[in-house]
PDB file of C-alpha atoms in Angstrom:
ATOM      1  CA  UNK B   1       0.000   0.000   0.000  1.00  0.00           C
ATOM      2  CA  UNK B   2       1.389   3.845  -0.884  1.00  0.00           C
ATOM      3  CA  UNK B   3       0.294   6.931   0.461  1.00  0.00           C
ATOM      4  CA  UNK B   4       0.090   9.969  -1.577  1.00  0.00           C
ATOM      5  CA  UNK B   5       0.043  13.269  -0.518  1.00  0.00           C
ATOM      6  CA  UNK B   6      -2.058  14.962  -3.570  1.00  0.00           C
ATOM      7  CA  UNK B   7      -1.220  18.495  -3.126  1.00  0.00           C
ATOM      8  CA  UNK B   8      -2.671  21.753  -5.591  1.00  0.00           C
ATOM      9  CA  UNK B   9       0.103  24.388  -6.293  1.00  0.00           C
ATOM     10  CA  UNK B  10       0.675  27.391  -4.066  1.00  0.00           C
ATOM     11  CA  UNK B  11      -1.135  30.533  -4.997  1.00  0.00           C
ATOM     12  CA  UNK B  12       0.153  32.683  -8.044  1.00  0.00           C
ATOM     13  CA  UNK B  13       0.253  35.459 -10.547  1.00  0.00           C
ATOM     14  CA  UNK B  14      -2.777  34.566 -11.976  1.00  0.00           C
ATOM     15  CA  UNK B  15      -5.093  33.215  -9.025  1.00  0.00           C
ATOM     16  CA  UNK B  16      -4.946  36.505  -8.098  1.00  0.00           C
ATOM     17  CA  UNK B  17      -5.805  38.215 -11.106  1.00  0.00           C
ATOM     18  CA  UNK B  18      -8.350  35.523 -11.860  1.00  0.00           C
ATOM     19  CA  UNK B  19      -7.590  34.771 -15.014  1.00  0.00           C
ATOM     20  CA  UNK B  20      -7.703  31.372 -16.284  1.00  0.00           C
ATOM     21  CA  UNK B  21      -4.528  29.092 -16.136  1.00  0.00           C
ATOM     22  CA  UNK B  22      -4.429  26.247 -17.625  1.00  0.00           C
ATOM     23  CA  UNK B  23      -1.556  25.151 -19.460  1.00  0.00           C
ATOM     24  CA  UNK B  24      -0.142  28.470 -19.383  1.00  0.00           C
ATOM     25  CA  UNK B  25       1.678  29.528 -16.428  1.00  0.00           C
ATOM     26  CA  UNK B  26       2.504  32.183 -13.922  1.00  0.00           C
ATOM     27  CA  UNK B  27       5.010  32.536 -10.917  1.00  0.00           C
ATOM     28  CA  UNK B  28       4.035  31.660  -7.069  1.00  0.00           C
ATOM     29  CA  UNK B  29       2.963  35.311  -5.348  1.00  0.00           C
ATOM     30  CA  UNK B  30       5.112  35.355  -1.955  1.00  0.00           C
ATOM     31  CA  UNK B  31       1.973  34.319  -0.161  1.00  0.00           C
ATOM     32  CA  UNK B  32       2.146  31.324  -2.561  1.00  0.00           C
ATOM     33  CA  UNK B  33       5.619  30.230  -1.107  1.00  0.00           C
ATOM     34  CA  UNK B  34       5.425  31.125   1.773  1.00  0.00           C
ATOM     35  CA  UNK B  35       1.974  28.751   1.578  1.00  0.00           C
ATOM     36  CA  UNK B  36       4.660  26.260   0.373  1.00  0.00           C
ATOM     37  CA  UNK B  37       6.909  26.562   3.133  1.00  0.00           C
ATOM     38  CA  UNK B  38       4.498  26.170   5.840  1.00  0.00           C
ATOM     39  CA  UNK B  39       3.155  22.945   4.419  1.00  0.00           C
ATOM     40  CA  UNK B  40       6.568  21.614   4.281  1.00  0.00           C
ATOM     41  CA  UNK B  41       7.135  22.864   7.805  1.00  0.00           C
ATOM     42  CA  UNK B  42       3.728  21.291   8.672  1.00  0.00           C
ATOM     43  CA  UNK B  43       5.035  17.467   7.435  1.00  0.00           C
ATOM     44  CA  UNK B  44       8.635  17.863   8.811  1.00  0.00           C
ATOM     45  CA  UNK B  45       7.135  19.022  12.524  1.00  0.00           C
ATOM     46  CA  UNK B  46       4.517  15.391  12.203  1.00  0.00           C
ATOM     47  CA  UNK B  47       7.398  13.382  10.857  1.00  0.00           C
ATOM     48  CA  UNK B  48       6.214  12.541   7.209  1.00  0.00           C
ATOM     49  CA  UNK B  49       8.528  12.618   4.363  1.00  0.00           C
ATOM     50  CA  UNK B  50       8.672  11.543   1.070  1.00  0.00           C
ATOM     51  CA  UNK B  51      10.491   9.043  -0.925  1.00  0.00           C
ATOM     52  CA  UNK B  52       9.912  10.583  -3.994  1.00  0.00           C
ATOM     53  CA  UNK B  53       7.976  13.587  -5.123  1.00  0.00           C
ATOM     54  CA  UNK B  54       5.251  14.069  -8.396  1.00  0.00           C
ATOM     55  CA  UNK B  55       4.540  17.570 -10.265  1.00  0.00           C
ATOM     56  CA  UNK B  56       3.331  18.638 -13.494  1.00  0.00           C
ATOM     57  CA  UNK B  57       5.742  20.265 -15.980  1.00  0.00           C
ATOM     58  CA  UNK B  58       4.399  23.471 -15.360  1.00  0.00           C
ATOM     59  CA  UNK B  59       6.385  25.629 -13.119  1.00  0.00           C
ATOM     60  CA  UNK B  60       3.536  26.811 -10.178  1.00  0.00           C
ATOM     61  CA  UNK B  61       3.592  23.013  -9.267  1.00  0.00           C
ATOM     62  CA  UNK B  62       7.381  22.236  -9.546  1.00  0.00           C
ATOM     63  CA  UNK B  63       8.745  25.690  -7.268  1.00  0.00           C
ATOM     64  CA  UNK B  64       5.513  24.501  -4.678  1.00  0.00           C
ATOM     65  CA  UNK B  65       7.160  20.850  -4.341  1.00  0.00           C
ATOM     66  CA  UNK B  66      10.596  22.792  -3.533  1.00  0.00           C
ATOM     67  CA  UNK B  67       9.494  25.125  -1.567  1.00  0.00           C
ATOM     68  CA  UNK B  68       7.875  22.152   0.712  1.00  0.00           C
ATOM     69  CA  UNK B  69      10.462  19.915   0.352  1.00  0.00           C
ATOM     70  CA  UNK B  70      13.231  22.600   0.800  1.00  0.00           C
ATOM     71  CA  UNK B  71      14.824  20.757  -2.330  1.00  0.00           C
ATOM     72  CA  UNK B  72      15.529  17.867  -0.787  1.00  0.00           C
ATOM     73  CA  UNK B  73      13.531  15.137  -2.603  1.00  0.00           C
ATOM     74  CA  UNK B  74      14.721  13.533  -5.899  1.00  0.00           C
ATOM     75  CA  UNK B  75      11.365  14.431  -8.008  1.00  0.00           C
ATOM     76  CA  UNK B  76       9.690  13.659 -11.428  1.00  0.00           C
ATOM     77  CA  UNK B  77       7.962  15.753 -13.921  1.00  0.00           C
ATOM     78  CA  UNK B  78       5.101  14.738 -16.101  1.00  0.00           C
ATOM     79  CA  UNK B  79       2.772  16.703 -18.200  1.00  0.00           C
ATOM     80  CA  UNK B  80      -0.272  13.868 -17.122  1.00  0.00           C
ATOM     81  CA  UNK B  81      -0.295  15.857 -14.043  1.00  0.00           C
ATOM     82  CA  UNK B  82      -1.054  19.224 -15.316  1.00  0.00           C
ATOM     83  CA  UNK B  83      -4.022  21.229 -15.400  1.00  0.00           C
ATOM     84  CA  UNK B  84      -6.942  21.022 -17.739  1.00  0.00           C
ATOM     85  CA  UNK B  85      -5.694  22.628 -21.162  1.00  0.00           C
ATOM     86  CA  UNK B  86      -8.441  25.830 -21.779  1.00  0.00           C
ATOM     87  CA  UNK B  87      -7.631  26.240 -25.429  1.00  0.00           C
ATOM     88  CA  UNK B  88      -8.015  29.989 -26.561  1.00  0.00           C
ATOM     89  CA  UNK B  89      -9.295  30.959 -23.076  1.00  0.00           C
ATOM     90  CA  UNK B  90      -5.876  30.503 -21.289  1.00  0.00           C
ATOM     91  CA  UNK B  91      -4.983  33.873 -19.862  1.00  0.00           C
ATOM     92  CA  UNK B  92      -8.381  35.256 -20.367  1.00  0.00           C
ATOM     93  CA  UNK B  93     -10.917  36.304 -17.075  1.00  0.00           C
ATOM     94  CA  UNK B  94     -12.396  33.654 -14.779  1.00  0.00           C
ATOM     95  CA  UNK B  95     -14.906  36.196 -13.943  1.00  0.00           C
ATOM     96  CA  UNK B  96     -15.533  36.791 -17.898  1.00  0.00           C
ATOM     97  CA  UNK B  97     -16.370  32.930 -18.059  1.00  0.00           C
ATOM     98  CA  UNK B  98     -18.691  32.603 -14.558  1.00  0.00           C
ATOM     99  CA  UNK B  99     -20.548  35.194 -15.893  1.00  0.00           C
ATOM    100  CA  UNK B 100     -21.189  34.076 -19.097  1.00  0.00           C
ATOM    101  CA  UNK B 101     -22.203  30.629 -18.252  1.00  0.00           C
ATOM    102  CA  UNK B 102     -23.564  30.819 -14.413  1.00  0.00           C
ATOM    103  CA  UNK B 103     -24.320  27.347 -14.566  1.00  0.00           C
ATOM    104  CA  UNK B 104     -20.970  26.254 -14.912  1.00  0.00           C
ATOM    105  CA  UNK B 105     -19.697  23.419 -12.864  1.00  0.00           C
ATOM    106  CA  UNK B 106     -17.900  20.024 -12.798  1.00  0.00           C
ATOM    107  CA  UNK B 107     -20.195  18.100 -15.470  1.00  0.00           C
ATOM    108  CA  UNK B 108     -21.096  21.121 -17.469  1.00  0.00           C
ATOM    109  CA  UNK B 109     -17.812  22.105 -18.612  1.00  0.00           C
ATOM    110  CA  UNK B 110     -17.705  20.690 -21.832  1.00  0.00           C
ATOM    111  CA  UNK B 111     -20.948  21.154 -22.490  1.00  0.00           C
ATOM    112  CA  UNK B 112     -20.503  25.035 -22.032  1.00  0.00           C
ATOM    113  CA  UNK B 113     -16.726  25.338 -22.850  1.00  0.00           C
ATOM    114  CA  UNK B 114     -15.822  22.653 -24.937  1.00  0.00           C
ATOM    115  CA  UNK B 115     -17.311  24.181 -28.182  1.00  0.00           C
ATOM    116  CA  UNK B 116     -14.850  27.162 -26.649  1.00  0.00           C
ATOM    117  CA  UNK B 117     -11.529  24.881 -27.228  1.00  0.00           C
ATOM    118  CA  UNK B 118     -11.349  23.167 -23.395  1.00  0.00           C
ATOM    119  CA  UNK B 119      -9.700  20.445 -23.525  1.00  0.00           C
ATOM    120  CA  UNK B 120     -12.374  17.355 -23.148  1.00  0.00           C
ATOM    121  CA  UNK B 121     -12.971  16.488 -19.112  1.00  0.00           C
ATOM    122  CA  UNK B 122     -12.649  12.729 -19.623  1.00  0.00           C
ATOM    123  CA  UNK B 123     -10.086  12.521 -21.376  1.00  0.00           C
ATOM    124  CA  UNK B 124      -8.280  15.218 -18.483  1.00  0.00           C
ATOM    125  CA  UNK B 125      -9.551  12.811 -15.867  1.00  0.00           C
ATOM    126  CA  UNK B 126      -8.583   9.400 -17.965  1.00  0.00           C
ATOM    127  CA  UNK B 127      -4.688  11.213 -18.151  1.00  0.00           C
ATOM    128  CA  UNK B 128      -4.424  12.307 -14.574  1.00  0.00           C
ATOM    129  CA  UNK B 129      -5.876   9.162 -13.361  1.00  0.00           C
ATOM    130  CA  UNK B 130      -3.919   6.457 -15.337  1.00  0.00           C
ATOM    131  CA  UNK B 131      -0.707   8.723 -13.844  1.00  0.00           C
ATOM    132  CA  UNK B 132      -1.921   8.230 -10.483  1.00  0.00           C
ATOM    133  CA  UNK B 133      -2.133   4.960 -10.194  1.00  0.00           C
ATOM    134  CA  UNK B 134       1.145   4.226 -12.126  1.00  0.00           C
ATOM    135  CA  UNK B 135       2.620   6.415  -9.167  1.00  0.00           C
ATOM    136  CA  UNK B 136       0.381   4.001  -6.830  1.00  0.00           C
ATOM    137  CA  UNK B 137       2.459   1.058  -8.573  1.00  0.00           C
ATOM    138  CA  UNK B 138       6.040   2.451  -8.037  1.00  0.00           C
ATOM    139  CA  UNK B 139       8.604   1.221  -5.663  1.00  0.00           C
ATOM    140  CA  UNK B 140       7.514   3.871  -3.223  1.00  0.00           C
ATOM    141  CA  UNK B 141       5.236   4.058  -0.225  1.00  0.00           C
ATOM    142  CA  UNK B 142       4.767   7.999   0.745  1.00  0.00           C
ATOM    143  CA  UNK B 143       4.931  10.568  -2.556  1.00  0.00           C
ATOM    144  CA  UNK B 144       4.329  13.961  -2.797  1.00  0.00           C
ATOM    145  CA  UNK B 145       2.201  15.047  -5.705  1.00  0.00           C
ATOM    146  CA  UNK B 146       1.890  18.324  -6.143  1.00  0.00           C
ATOM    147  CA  UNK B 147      -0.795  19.639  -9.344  1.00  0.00           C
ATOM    148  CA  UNK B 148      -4.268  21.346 -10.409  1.00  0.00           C
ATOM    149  CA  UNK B 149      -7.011  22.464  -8.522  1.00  0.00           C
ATOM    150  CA  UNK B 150      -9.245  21.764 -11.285  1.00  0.00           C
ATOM    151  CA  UNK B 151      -8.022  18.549 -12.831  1.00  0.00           C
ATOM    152  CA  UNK B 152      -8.227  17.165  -9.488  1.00  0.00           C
ATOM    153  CA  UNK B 153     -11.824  17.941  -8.780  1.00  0.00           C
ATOM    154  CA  UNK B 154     -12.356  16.853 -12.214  1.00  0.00           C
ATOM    155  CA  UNK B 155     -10.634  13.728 -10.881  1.00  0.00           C
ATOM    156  CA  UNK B 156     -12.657  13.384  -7.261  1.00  0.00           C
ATOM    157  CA  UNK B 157     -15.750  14.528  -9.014  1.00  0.00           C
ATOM    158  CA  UNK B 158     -15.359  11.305 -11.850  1.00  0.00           C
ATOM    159  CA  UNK B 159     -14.540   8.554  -8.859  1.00  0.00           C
ATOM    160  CA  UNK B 160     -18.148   8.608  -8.133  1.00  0.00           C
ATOM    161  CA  UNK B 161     -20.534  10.229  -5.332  1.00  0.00           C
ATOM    162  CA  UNK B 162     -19.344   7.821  -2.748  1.00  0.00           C
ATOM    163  CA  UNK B 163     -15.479   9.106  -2.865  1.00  0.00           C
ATOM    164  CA  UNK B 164     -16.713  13.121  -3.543  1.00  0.00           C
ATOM    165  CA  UNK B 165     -18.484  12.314  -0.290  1.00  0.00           C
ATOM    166  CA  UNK B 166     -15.433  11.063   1.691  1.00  0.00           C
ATOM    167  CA  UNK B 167     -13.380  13.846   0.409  1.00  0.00           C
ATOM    168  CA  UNK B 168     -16.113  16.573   1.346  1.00  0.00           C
ATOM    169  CA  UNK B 169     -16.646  14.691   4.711  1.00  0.00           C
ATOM    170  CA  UNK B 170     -12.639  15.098   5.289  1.00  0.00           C
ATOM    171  CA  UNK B 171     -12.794  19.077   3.440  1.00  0.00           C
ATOM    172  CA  UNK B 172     -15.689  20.370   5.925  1.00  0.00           C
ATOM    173  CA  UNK B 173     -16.763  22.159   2.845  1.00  0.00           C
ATOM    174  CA  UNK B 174     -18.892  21.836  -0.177  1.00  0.00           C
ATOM    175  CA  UNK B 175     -16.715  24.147  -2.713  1.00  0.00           C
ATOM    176  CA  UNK B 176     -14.981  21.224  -4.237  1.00  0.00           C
ATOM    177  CA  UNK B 177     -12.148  22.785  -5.665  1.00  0.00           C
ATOM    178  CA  UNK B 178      -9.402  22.182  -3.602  1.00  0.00           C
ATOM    179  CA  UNK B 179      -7.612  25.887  -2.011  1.00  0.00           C
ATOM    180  CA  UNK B 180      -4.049  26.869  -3.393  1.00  0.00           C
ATOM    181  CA  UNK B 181      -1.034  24.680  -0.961  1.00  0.00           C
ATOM    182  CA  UNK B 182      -4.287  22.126   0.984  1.00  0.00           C
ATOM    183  CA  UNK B 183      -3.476  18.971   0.640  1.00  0.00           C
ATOM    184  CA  UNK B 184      -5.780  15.318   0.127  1.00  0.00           C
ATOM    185  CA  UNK B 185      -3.980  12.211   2.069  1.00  0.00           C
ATOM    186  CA  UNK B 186      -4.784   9.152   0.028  1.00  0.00           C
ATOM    187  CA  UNK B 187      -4.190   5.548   0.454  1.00  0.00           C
ATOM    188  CA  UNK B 188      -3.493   3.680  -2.617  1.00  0.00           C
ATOM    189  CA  UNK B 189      -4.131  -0.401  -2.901  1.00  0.00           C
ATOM    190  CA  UNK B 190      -4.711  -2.184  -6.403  1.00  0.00           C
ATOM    191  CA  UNK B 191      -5.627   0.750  -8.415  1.00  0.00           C
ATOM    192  CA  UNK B 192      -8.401   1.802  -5.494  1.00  0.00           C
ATOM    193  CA  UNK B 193      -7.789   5.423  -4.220  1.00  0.00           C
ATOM    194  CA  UNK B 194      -9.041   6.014  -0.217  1.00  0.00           C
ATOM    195  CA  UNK B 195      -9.365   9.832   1.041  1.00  0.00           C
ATOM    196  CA  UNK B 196      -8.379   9.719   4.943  1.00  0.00           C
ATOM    197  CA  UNK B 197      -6.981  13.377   5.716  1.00  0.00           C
ATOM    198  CA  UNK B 198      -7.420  16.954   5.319  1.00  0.00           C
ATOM    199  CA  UNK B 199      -4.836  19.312   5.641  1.00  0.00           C
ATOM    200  CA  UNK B 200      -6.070  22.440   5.299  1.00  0.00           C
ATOM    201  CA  UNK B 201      -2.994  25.176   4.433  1.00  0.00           C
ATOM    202  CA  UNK B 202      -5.103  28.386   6.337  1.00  0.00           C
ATOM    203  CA  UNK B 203      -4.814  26.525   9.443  1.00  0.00           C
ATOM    204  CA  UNK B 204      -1.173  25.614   9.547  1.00  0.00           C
TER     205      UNK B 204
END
């Protein structure tokens, strides 16, 4: 059995211009590190560490995993892990979009944004999970995973109501969309996926 320590990016550049970032990119905001750091500090003060860490290729996630891990853990890239690709609307308003389609939610998006040039939800959720449980299969028992907040509530919201239940249970919340630097403890058995922890990055 592994543990995985699914973890969405520290708050940047664009979160707090809300504009839509997809496969684009922008830098971590100091609040975004220092988000980083304390999450690290949080895992290093309970004992866990990490035989290995996960990120996307995009930047955000790969500076959060070394600002947790104080570049200390041998990582790997891979572009499975990065967020859902928005097409022409990368870089363009998240407040533009909400108000445009108010409906919008997980199981509406391609209906409303796919004709747009989003990149197709199952297909986001087939990538990101077949990488997940090929980290599940490696040679290591506790990985850091640092990614999306939207291609992993794409993910959660795809397992089925019973696991978005466990995770909301453990999230005290019903916005599903995790917040930048929280982090979802998982255990990992023969490709099944089990939410047992919380951490939330405001209370650290």
């Amino acid at each position: 059995m592994a543990k995985i320590f699914l973890v969405r990016h520290g708050q940047t550049l664009f979160n707090v211009q809300h504009k839509t970032q997809g496969h684009c990119d922008s830098p971590l905001t100091k609040e975004g590190i220092q988000m980083a750091i304390n999450l690290g500090d949080y895992f290093e003060k309970n004992g866990i560490s990490f035989d290995h860490g996960y990120c996307s290729t995009s930047e955000r996630t790969e500076d959060t995993l070394n600002y947790i891990c104080k570049n200390s853990v041998e990582y790997t890239r891979y572009k499975s892990l990065k967020e859902v690709n928005f097409g022409p609307m990368e870089g363009g308003s998240d407040v533009e979009i909400f108000a445009r389609f108010p409906d919008l939610r997980l199981g509406t998006y391609d209906k409303y944004l796919g004709p747009l040039g989003l990149e197709n939800m199952t297909d986001a959720f087939n990538r990101f999970n077949d990488e997940l449980i090929n980290i599940g299969n490696s040679a290591y028992s506790n990985v850091l995973v640092v990614s999306h907040g939207l291609v992993i509530a794409n993910w959660i919201w795809f397992k089925g109501a019973e696991f978005e239940s466990k995770y909301r249970a453990l999230k005290a919340t019903n916005f599903i969309i995790m917040r930048n630097c929280d982090c979802l403890v998982l255990e990992y058995k023969d490709t099944n996926f089990e939410p047992t922890e919380y951490i939330l990055n405001e209370k650290l």
